[in-house]
Coordinates of C-alpha atoms and ligand atoms in Angstrom, one line a residue:
M545 CA 25.4 1.8 -23.8
T546 CA 25.6 5.3 -22.4
K547 CA 27.4 8.3 -23.7
K548 CA 29.3 9.1 -20.6
S549 CA 30.2 12.7 -20.1
K550 CA 31.7 14.6 -17.3
K551 CA 29.0 17.2 -17.4
K552 CA 26.7 17.2 -14.4
T553 CA 23.5 19.1 -14.4
W554 CA 23.3 19.5 -10.7
D555 CA 26.1 19.6 -8.2
L556 CA 24.1 18.6 -5.1
V557 CA 25.7 17.8 -1.8
P558 CA 25.1 14.1 -1.0
A559 CA 22.3 13.5 1.5
P560 CA 22.6 9.9 2.4
E561 CA 20.0 8.3 4.7
S562 CA 21.6 7.0 7.9
T563 CA 21.9 3.2 8.2
S564 CA 22.8 3.3 11.9
H565 CA 19.3 2.4 13.0
V566 CA 19.2 -0.7 10.8
N567 CA 19.9 -4.1 12.2
I568 CA 20.5 -6.7 9.5
Q569 CA 21.5 -10.2 10.7
S570 CA 24.4 -12.0 9.0
E571 CA 22.1 -14.9 8.0
Y572 CA 18.4 -15.6 7.9
G573 CA 16.6 -18.9 8.4
L574 CA 13.1 -19.8 7.3
F575 CA 10.1 -18.4 9.2
I576 CA 8.0 -21.5 9.9
N577 CA 5.4 -22.0 12.7
G578 CA 6.2 -18.7 14.3
K579 CA 10.0 -19.2 14.5
F580 CA 13.0 -18.7 12.4
Q581 CA 14.4 -22.1 11.7
K582 CA 17.5 -23.5 9.9
S583 CA 16.8 -25.7 6.9
K584 CA 18.0 -29.3 7.4
K585 CA 19.5 -29.6 3.9
G586 CA 19.0 -26.2 2.3
K587 CA 22.1 -24.2 1.2
M588 CA 22.6 -20.6 1.9
Y589 CA 23.1 -17.9 -0.7
D590 CA 24.2 -14.2 -0.6
T591 CA 21.8 -11.4 -1.1
I592 CA 23.7 -8.4 -2.4
N593 CA 23.3 -4.6 -2.6
P594 CA 22.9 -4.0 -6.4
A595 CA 24.3 -0.4 -6.0
N596 CA 27.7 -1.6 -4.8
E597 CA 27.6 -5.4 -5.3
K598 CA 28.5 -5.9 -1.6
K599 CA 27.0 -8.9 0.3
I600 CA 24.4 -7.9 2.8
A601 CA 23.3 -11.2 4.3
K602 CA 23.0 -14.9 3.7
I603 CA 19.5 -16.3 2.9
T604 CA 18.3 -19.8 3.0
E605 CA 17.4 -21.8 -0.1
A606 CA 14.4 -23.8 1.1
T607 CA 14.1 -27.4 0.1
K608 CA 10.9 -29.3 -0.9
A609 CA 10.9 -30.7 2.7
D610 CA 11.0 -27.2 4.1
V611 CA 8.1 -26.1 1.9
D612 CA 6.2 -29.2 3.2
T613 CA 6.9 -28.3 6.8
A614 CA 5.7 -24.7 6.2
V615 CA 2.5 -25.9 4.4
L616 CA 1.7 -28.3 7.2
A617 CA 2.2 -25.6 9.8
A618 CA -0.1 -23.3 7.8
K619 CA -2.7 -26.1 7.5
K620 CA -2.6 -26.8 11.2
A621 CA -2.9 -23.2 12.1
Y622 CA -5.9 -22.9 9.7
D623 CA -7.7 -25.9 11.1
N624 CA -7.0 -25.3 14.8
V625 CA -6.9 -21.5 15.3
W626 CA -7.3 -19.1 12.4
S627 CA -10.5 -20.5 10.8
K628 CA -12.1 -20.6 14.3
M629 CA -11.3 -17.0 15.2
T630 CA -13.8 -14.2 14.7
G631 CA -13.2 -11.5 12.1
A632 CA -12.9 -8.9 14.9
E633 CA -10.1 -10.9 16.5
R634 CA -8.2 -11.4 13.2
G635 CA -8.6 -7.7 12.6
K636 CA -6.8 -6.9 15.8
Y637 CA -3.7 -8.8 14.7
I638 CA -3.7 -7.2 11.3
Y639 CA -4.0 -3.7 12.9
R640 CA -1.0 -4.6 15.1
I641 CA 1.1 -5.5 12.1
A642 CA 0.2 -2.2 10.5
R643 CA 1.1 -0.2 13.5
I644 CA 4.5 -1.9 14.1
L645 CA 5.3 -1.4 10.4
Q646 CA 4.6 2.3 10.8
E647 CA 6.9 2.4 13.9
R648 CA 9.7 0.7 12.1
A649 CA 9.1 2.4 8.8
R650 CA 12.6 4.0 8.5
E651 CA 14.3 0.8 9.1
F652 CA 12.2 -1.0 6.5
A653 CA 12.8 1.8 3.9
V654 CA 16.5 1.7 4.3
I655 CA 16.7 -2.1 4.0
E656 CA 14.3 -2.0 1.0
S657 CA 16.7 0.4 -0.8
M658 CA 19.8 -1.5 0.2
D659 CA 18.5 -4.9 -1.0
G660 CA 16.6 -3.8 -4.1
G661 CA 18.4 -0.7 -5.4
K662 CA 15.3 1.7 -5.4
P663 CA 15.7 5.3 -4.3
I664 CA 15.1 5.9 -0.6
R665 CA 12.6 8.6 -1.4
E666 CA 10.5 5.9 -3.0
S667 CA 10.8 3.3 -0.4
R668 CA 10.3 5.9 2.3
D669 CA 7.3 7.7 0.7
I670 CA 5.7 4.9 -1.3
D671 CA 6.6 1.3 -0.6
I672 CA 6.6 1.3 3.2
P673 CA 3.6 3.7 4.0
L674 CA 1.5 2.0 1.3
A675 CA 2.3 -1.5 2.8
A676 CA 1.3 -0.3 6.3
N677 CA -1.9 1.2 4.7
H678 CA -2.8 -2.1 3.1
F679 CA -2.7 -3.8 6.5
F680 CA -4.8 -1.0 8.1
Y681 CA -7.3 -1.2 5.2
Y682 CA -7.8 -4.9 5.3
A683 CA -7.8 -5.0 9.1
G684 CA -10.9 -2.8 8.8
W685 CA -12.6 -5.4 6.6
A686 CA -11.9 -8.5 8.8
D687 CA -15.1 -8.1 10.8
K688 CA -17.2 -6.7 8.0
L689 CA -17.1 -9.4 5.4
D690 CA -20.9 -9.9 5.7
Y691 CA -21.2 -6.4 4.3
A692 CA -18.7 -7.0 1.5
F693 CA -20.6 -10.2 0.5
P694 CA -24.2 -9.7 1.6
N695 CA -26.6 -12.6 1.5
Q696 CA -23.8 -15.0 0.7
K697 CA -22.2 -17.8 2.7
I698 CA -18.5 -17.3 2.5
K699 CA -15.5 -19.4 3.4
P700 CA -11.7 -18.9 3.2
H701 CA -9.8 -21.1 0.9
G702 CA -7.6 -22.5 3.6
V703 CA -3.8 -22.3 2.9
A704 CA -2.8 -19.6 0.5
G705 CA 0.5 -20.0 -1.4
Q706 CA 1.9 -16.5 -2.3
I707 CA 4.8 -15.7 -4.5
T708 CA 6.1 -12.2 -4.8
P709 CA 8.5 -10.3 -7.2
W710 CA 11.6 -8.2 -6.6
N711 CA 10.3 -4.8 -7.7
F712 CA 8.1 -3.9 -4.6
P713 CA 9.1 -6.6 -2.1
L714 CA 7.4 -5.4 1.1
L715 CA 4.4 -3.8 -0.7
M716 CA 3.7 -7.0 -2.7
A717 CA 3.9 -9.1 0.5
A718 CA 1.4 -6.7 2.1
W719 CA -1.0 -6.8 -0.9
K720 CA -1.1 -10.6 -0.5
I721 CA -0.9 -11.2 3.2
A722 CA -3.4 -8.5 4.4
P723 CA -6.5 -9.6 2.5
A724 CA -5.6 -13.3 3.0
L725 CA -5.5 -12.8 6.8
A726 CA -8.6 -10.7 6.8
T727 CA -10.6 -13.4 5.1
G728 CA -9.3 -16.1 7.4
N729 CA -6.7 -17.9 5.3
T730 CA -3.3 -18.9 6.5
I731 CA -0.2 -18.4 4.4
V732 CA 3.1 -19.7 3.0
L733 CA 4.8 -16.9 1.1
K734 CA 8.0 -16.9 -0.9
P735 CA 9.6 -13.5 -1.7
A736 CA 11.9 -13.0 -4.7
E737 CA 15.4 -14.4 -4.3
T738 CA 17.2 -11.1 -4.8
T739 CA 15.0 -9.1 -2.4
S740 CA 13.9 -11.2 0.6
L741 CA 15.1 -9.0 3.4
T742 CA 12.1 -6.9 4.1
T743 CA 9.8 -9.9 3.9
L744 CA 12.0 -11.6 6.5
L745 CA 11.8 -8.4 8.6
L746 CA 8.1 -8.6 8.2
A747 CA 8.2 -12.0 9.8
E748 CA 9.8 -10.4 12.9
V749 CA 6.9 -7.9 12.9
I750 CA 4.4 -10.8 12.7
Q751 CA 6.2 -12.4 15.7
E752 CA 6.0 -9.1 17.5
A753 CA 2.3 -8.7 16.7
G754 CA 1.8 -12.1 18.4
L755 CA 0.1 -13.9 15.5
P756 CA -0.5 -17.5 16.3
P757 CA 2.3 -19.7 15.1
G758 CA 1.8 -21.1 11.5
V759 CA -0.6 -18.4 10.4
V760 CA 2.1 -16.8 8.3
N761 CA 5.1 -18.7 7.1
I762 CA 7.9 -17.3 4.9
V763 CA 10.2 -19.6 2.9
T764 CA 13.0 -18.1 0.8
G765 CA 14.9 -19.2 -2.3
H766 CA 14.7 -19.3 -6.1
G767 CA 12.0 -20.4 -8.6
P768 CA 11.9 -24.1 -7.7
V769 CA 10.8 -23.1 -4.1
G770 CA 7.9 -21.3 -5.7
A771 CA 7.1 -24.3 -7.8
H772 CA 7.0 -26.5 -4.7
I773 CA 4.4 -24.2 -3.2
V774 CA 2.4 -24.1 -6.4
N775 CA 2.3 -27.9 -6.7
H776 CA 1.7 -28.7 -3.1
A777 CA -1.4 -30.7 -2.6
K778 CA -2.4 -29.0 0.6
V779 CA -2.2 -25.5 -0.8
N780 CA -5.7 -24.3 -1.8
K781 CA -5.0 -21.0 -3.4
I782 CA -2.1 -19.4 -5.3
A783 CA -1.5 -15.7 -5.6
F784 CA 1.4 -14.8 -7.9
T785 CA 3.0 -11.6 -9.0
G786 CA 5.8 -11.8 -11.5
S787 CA 6.7 -12.4 -15.2
T788 CA 4.1 -13.6 -17.7
G789 CA 6.4 -16.6 -18.5
V790 CA 6.2 -17.9 -14.9
G791 CA 2.5 -17.0 -14.7
K792 CA 1.8 -19.2 -17.7
Y793 CA 3.8 -22.0 -16.1
I794 CA 1.7 -21.7 -12.9
H795 CA -1.5 -21.5 -15.0
N796 CA -0.6 -24.8 -16.7
A797 CA 0.5 -26.4 -13.4
L798 CA -2.9 -25.6 -11.8
A799 CA -5.1 -26.6 -14.7
G800 CA -7.3 -29.4 -13.7
T801 CA -6.8 -28.9 -10.0
D802 CA -9.4 -27.2 -7.7
K803 CA -6.9 -24.6 -6.6
S804 CA -8.0 -21.0 -7.0
M805 CA -5.4 -18.5 -8.5
T806 CA -4.7 -14.9 -9.1
L807 CA -1.9 -13.9 -11.5
E808 CA -0.6 -10.4 -11.7
L809 CA 1.8 -10.4 -14.6
G810 CA 3.7 -8.2 -17.1
G811 CA 2.6 -5.0 -18.8
K812 CA 3.4 -2.6 -21.6
G813 CA 1.4 0.4 -20.4
A814 CA 0.5 3.3 -22.7
N815 CA 0.9 6.9 -21.6
I816 CA -1.2 9.0 -24.0
I817 CA -0.7 12.7 -24.3
F818 CA -3.2 15.0 -26.2
E819 CA -2.4 18.4 -27.5
D820 CA -4.9 19.9 -25.0
A821 CA -3.0 18.5 -22.0
A822 CA -1.1 20.5 -19.4
I823 CA 2.3 19.7 -21.1
D824 CA 4.6 20.3 -18.2
Q825 CA 2.5 18.1 -15.9
A826 CA 2.3 15.4 -18.5
V827 CA 6.1 15.4 -19.0
E828 CA 6.4 14.9 -15.2
G829 CA 3.9 12.1 -15.5
I830 CA 5.9 10.4 -18.3
V831 CA 9.0 10.6 -16.2
N832 CA 7.2 9.3 -13.1
G833 CA 5.6 6.5 -15.3
I834 CA 8.8 5.0 -16.6
F835 CA 11.8 6.2 -14.7
F836 CA 10.1 5.8 -11.3
N837 CA 11.7 2.7 -9.7
Q838 CA 14.1 2.3 -12.7
G839 CA 11.2 1.1 -14.8
H840 CA 10.9 -1.9 -12.5
V841 CA 7.1 -1.5 -12.4
C842 CA 4.7 -3.9 -14.2
C843 CA 2.3 -1.1 -14.8
A844 CA 5.0 1.3 -16.0
G845 CA 4.1 3.7 -18.8
S846 CA 6.7 2.1 -21.1
R847 CA 5.0 3.2 -24.3
L848 CA 4.4 6.9 -24.9
F849 CA 1.9 8.1 -27.5
V850 CA 2.1 11.8 -28.2
Q851 CA -0.3 13.7 -30.4
E852 CA 1.6 14.8 -33.5
S853 CA 1.0 18.5 -33.1
I854 CA 2.9 18.6 -29.8
Q855 CA 5.5 15.9 -30.4
K856 CA 8.4 18.3 -30.9
E857 CA 7.6 20.3 -27.7
V858 CA 7.0 17.2 -25.6
L859 CA 10.3 15.6 -26.8
K860 CA 12.3 18.8 -26.1
K861 CA 10.9 19.1 -22.6
L862 CA 11.3 15.4 -21.9
K863 CA 14.9 15.4 -22.9
H864 CA 15.6 18.5 -20.7
R865 CA 13.8 16.8 -17.8
I866 CA 15.8 13.6 -18.3
S867 CA 19.0 15.6 -18.1
T868 CA 18.1 16.8 -14.6
L869 CA 17.4 13.3 -13.2
I870 CA 19.9 12.1 -10.7
V871 CA 21.1 8.5 -11.1
G872 CA 23.1 7.1 -8.2
D873 CA 23.2 5.9 -4.6
P874 CA 19.7 4.6 -3.7
L875 CA 20.2 5.8 -0.1
D876 CA 20.8 9.4 -1.2
K877 CA 17.7 11.5 -0.8
N878 CA 18.5 13.4 -4.0
T879 CA 18.4 10.3 -6.1
D880 CA 15.7 9.9 -8.7
I881 CA 16.9 6.7 -10.4
G882 CA 18.6 4.0 -8.3
A883 CA 20.3 0.8 -9.2
I884 CA 18.9 -1.9 -11.5
N885 CA 17.9 -4.8 -9.3
S886 CA 20.3 -7.4 -10.5
N887 CA 23.0 -8.0 -13.1
K888 CA 20.6 -10.5 -14.8
Q889 CA 18.0 -7.7 -15.2
L890 CA 20.6 -5.2 -16.4
K891 CA 21.6 -7.7 -19.2
V892 CA 17.9 -8.0 -20.2
I893 CA 17.6 -4.2 -20.5
K894 CA 20.9 -3.8 -22.4
D895 CA 19.8 -6.5 -24.9
Y896 CA 16.5 -4.7 -25.5
V897 CA 18.4 -1.4 -26.0
K898 CA 20.6 -3.1 -28.7
I899 CA 17.4 -4.6 -30.3
G900 CA 15.9 -1.1 -30.4
Q901 CA 19.0 0.3 -32.2
K902 CA 19.1 -2.6 -34.6
E903 CA 15.4 -2.1 -35.4
G904 CA 16.3 1.4 -36.6
A905 CA 14.7 3.5 -33.8
D906 CA 16.5 6.7 -32.8
M907 CA 18.0 6.5 -29.3
Y908 CA 18.5 9.3 -26.8
V909 CA 20.4 8.4 -23.6
G910 CA 20.7 10.7 -20.5
E911 CA 24.2 11.9 -20.0
Q912 CA 24.4 11.0 -16.3
V913 CA 27.7 9.7 -15.1
L914 CA 27.0 6.2 -13.8
P915 CA 28.8 4.8 -10.8
K916 CA 31.5 2.2 -11.6
K917 CA 30.4 -0.5 -9.2
G918 CA 26.9 -1.9 -9.2
F919 CA 24.2 -2.2 -11.9
W920 CA 23.1 1.0 -13.6
C921 CA 21.2 2.2 -16.6
A922 CA 20.7 5.8 -17.6
P923 CA 17.3 6.9 -18.7
T924 CA 16.8 6.0 -22.4
L925 CA 14.3 7.2 -25.0
F926 CA 13.5 5.7 -28.4
T927 CA 11.8 7.8 -31.1
N928 CA 10.9 6.8 -34.6
V929 CA 9.4 3.6 -33.2
S930 CA 6.7 1.7 -35.0
Q931 CA 4.0 -0.8 -33.8
S932 CA 6.0 -3.7 -35.1
H933 CA 9.2 -2.9 -33.2
I934 CA 10.0 -5.4 -30.4
I935 CA 10.8 -2.5 -28.0
S936 CA 7.2 -1.3 -28.4
K937 CA 5.8 -4.8 -27.9
E938 CA 7.8 -6.6 -25.2
E939 CA 8.2 -5.7 -21.6
I940 CA 11.7 -4.4 -20.9
F941 CA 11.3 -3.7 -17.2
G942 CA 13.9 -0.9 -17.2
P943 CA 14.1 2.9 -17.7
V944 CA 13.5 2.7 -21.4
L945 CA 10.7 4.5 -23.2
A946 CA 9.4 3.8 -26.7
I947 CA 7.7 6.9 -28.2
Q948 CA 5.2 6.9 -31.0
S949 CA 2.9 9.6 -32.4
F950 CA -0.8 9.7 -33.3
R951 CA -3.3 12.1 -34.8
T952 CA -6.8 10.9 -33.7
V953 CA -8.5 9.4 -30.7
A954 CA -9.5 6.3 -32.8
E955 CA -5.9 5.8 -34.0
V956 CA -4.4 6.0 -30.5
I957 CA -6.9 3.6 -29.0
K958 CA -6.1 1.0 -31.7
K959 CA -2.4 1.5 -31.2
A960 CA -2.5 1.4 -27.4
N961 CA -4.7 -1.8 -27.4
N962 CA -2.4 -3.5 -29.9
T963 CA -0.5 -5.4 -27.2
P964 CA -0.9 -8.8 -25.6
Y965 CA -0.8 -7.1 -22.2
G966 CA -3.5 -5.0 -20.5
L967 CA -2.4 -3.7 -17.2
S968 CA -2.2 0.0 -17.2
A969 CA -2.7 3.2 -19.2
G970 CA -2.5 7.0 -18.6
I971 CA -4.4 9.7 -20.4
W972 CA -3.4 13.3 -20.4
T973 CA -6.0 15.8 -21.6
D974 CA -7.9 18.9 -20.5
K975 CA -11.2 17.3 -21.5
G976 CA -13.0 15.1 -19.0
S977 CA -15.3 13.7 -21.7
K978 CA -12.3 12.5 -23.8
L979 CA -10.9 10.9 -20.7
F980 CA -14.0 9.0 -19.9
N981 CA -14.6 8.0 -23.5
M982 CA -11.1 6.7 -23.8
S983 CA -11.1 4.9 -20.5
S984 CA -14.0 2.8 -21.6
Q985 CA -12.3 1.7 -24.8
L986 CA -8.7 1.1 -23.6
K987 CA -8.2 -2.5 -22.6
A988 CA -6.3 -2.0 -19.4
G989 CA -7.1 -2.9 -15.8
V990 CA -5.9 0.5 -14.4
I991 CA -6.3 3.8 -16.2
W992 CA -5.0 7.0 -14.7
G993 CA -6.3 10.4 -15.8
N994 CA -3.8 13.3 -15.7
T995 CA -1.6 11.3 -13.4
F996 CA 0.3 8.1 -13.3
N997 CA 1.4 5.3 -10.9
K998 CA -0.9 6.4 -8.1
F999 CA -2.0 3.7 -5.7
D1000 CA -4.5 3.4 -2.9
P1001 CA -5.4 0.3 -0.8
G1002 CA -9.1 1.0 -1.5
S1003 CA -8.6 0.8 -5.2
P1004 CA -8.4 -2.6 -7.0
F1005 CA -5.4 -3.4 -9.2
G1006 CA -5.0 -6.1 -11.9
G1007 CA -4.9 -6.8 -15.6
Y1008 CA -6.6 -8.0 -18.8
K1009 CA -5.2 -10.5 -21.3
E1010 CA -1.6 -11.6 -20.7
S1011 CA -1.3 -9.2 -17.7
G1012 CA -3.2 -11.8 -15.7
F1013 CA -6.5 -12.0 -13.8
G1014 CA -7.9 -11.4 -10.4
R1015 CA -7.7 -8.1 -8.5
E1016 CA -5.6 -7.1 -5.5
G1017 CA -6.6 -4.1 -3.4
G1018 CA -10.0 -2.7 -2.5
M1019 CA -13.1 -4.8 -1.7
H1020 CA -12.4 -6.7 -5.0
G1021 CA -9.2 -8.0 -3.4
L1022 CA -11.2 -9.8 -0.7
A1023 CA -13.1 -11.8 -3.3
D1024 CA -10.1 -13.7 -4.5
Y1025 CA -9.5 -15.1 -1.0
I1026 CA -12.9 -16.6 -0.3
K1027 CA -15.3 -19.2 -1.7
T1028 CA -19.0 -18.3 -1.9
Ligands
ADP1871 P1 11.3 -11.9 -13.0 O1 11.5 -12.4 -14.4 O2 10.7 -10.5 -13.0 O3 12.4 -12.1 -12.1 P2 9.8 -14.1 -12.1 O4 8.4 -14.4 -12.6 O5 10.9 -14.9 -12.6 O6 10.0 -12.6 -12.4 O7 9.8 -14.1 -10.5 C1 8.7 -13.7 -9.7 C2 8.7 -14.7 -8.5 O8 8.4 -16.0 -9.0 C3 10.0 -14.8 -7.8 O9 9.7 -15.0 -6.4 C4 10.6 -16.1 -8.3 O10 11.5 -16.8 -7.5 C5 9.3 -16.9 -8.5 N1 9.4 -18.0 -9.5 C6 10.3 -18.1 -10.5 N2 10.1 -19.3 -11.2 C7 9.0 -19.9 -10.6 C8 8.3 -21.1 -10.8 N3 8.6 -21.9 -11.8 N4 7.2 -21.4 -10.0 C9 6.9 -20.6 -9.0 N5 7.5 -19.4 -8.7 C10 8.6 -19.1 -9.5

């Protein structure tokens, strides 16, 4: 799929992050009722490093009986301890988790990159600090819920079932666990099967923080383990982040039950560049929007709309910038694009690239030399793309950008909204009025102005249409964990 050439733009000396401070066990049980336990009947499976295909550890495939034990532990902890505790007391535990995460940040960052393939710069500077910040943020809310919901009587749901994806493993766990604890719920969480390690490490942090047993339970395994959580009669709320397909399945499974749910699903974000934008910054924003985390971001700017008058210039600069991106060892601090999370996902991306070529779009692929072992994809652009092309409609979840042009504001709003998704968009312009006008017309839950992929615990995140519903982050993120 890539034109492999010997030419290297940069000859940087490797700067690998040390792994000597990292302690990974050879196998992990399930974290239930405050302890790591072996499953009675569950098998073990390998979690591998996608950058070299080497086995890192063995993980437990939980059974239905294990999920049952975890839910009952969570229910007991809810009834006997957590629902009776004051917000101020709950807050102390959440603060402790935040502080321990900060102390162990380097260890978490290295393991996140080894298990998921993302560049260490990203796990070190984004995933782990943001995860800790989410715990700090919601710890602050735990004793102030009366101010968040004035004049209302509020109650937690009870047991929250939470299912996370593989693209931001620890961060997604933090997005879900922190507000659930702050509002007084107890938890059974399942991380994604390919990236469970940092969530299991978080279970150690939860032990260290002294949380009462059963308040947070972690069960690992594949999709069916998630389905057992979703369908469990004693689970009162489901929070899911993942594909739209599985989101629809969960939506159907919960129809007619009184379980509350939040679904954060796929996206096909539009990054829109006007001729009055600061072009160099915008090009950096495009690169950040789609090549950041190998395009494994549901809010990625995977569709680029460039105003026709600057199309040539933007393309030239974009191609040049792509040629400077370093693809390779996720643990190397120079790396911009790490490994694709799994062979399965690499196949999905390769299939879309073939579809794009068949549809007649023009392809440009970065000339990076890809490592032989592991799962890799060079940054890829498609131009001459139309609205009807599959690559401009469906989520690819890889470093692949579909580029279209436009002339007027009205035209680009129509084009950008012409998608079943509605998660994110970016607008690049010198004119604040244009930005505000557009942001009120674009159907996307998050809209960035002259930047992309910026997150803050105080800012709610979530989608429209097939990108799901409910919000995570900010005060809004509390609302989905309580009944009024
Ligand atoms: P992706 O296609 O990006 O891997 P998925 O939606 O399949 O995303 O996975 C997101 C999370 O949902 C993972 O933890 C996965 O194990 C879980 N999952 C997959 N299938 C189901 C299901 N039927 N019910 C509940 N959870 C599921």
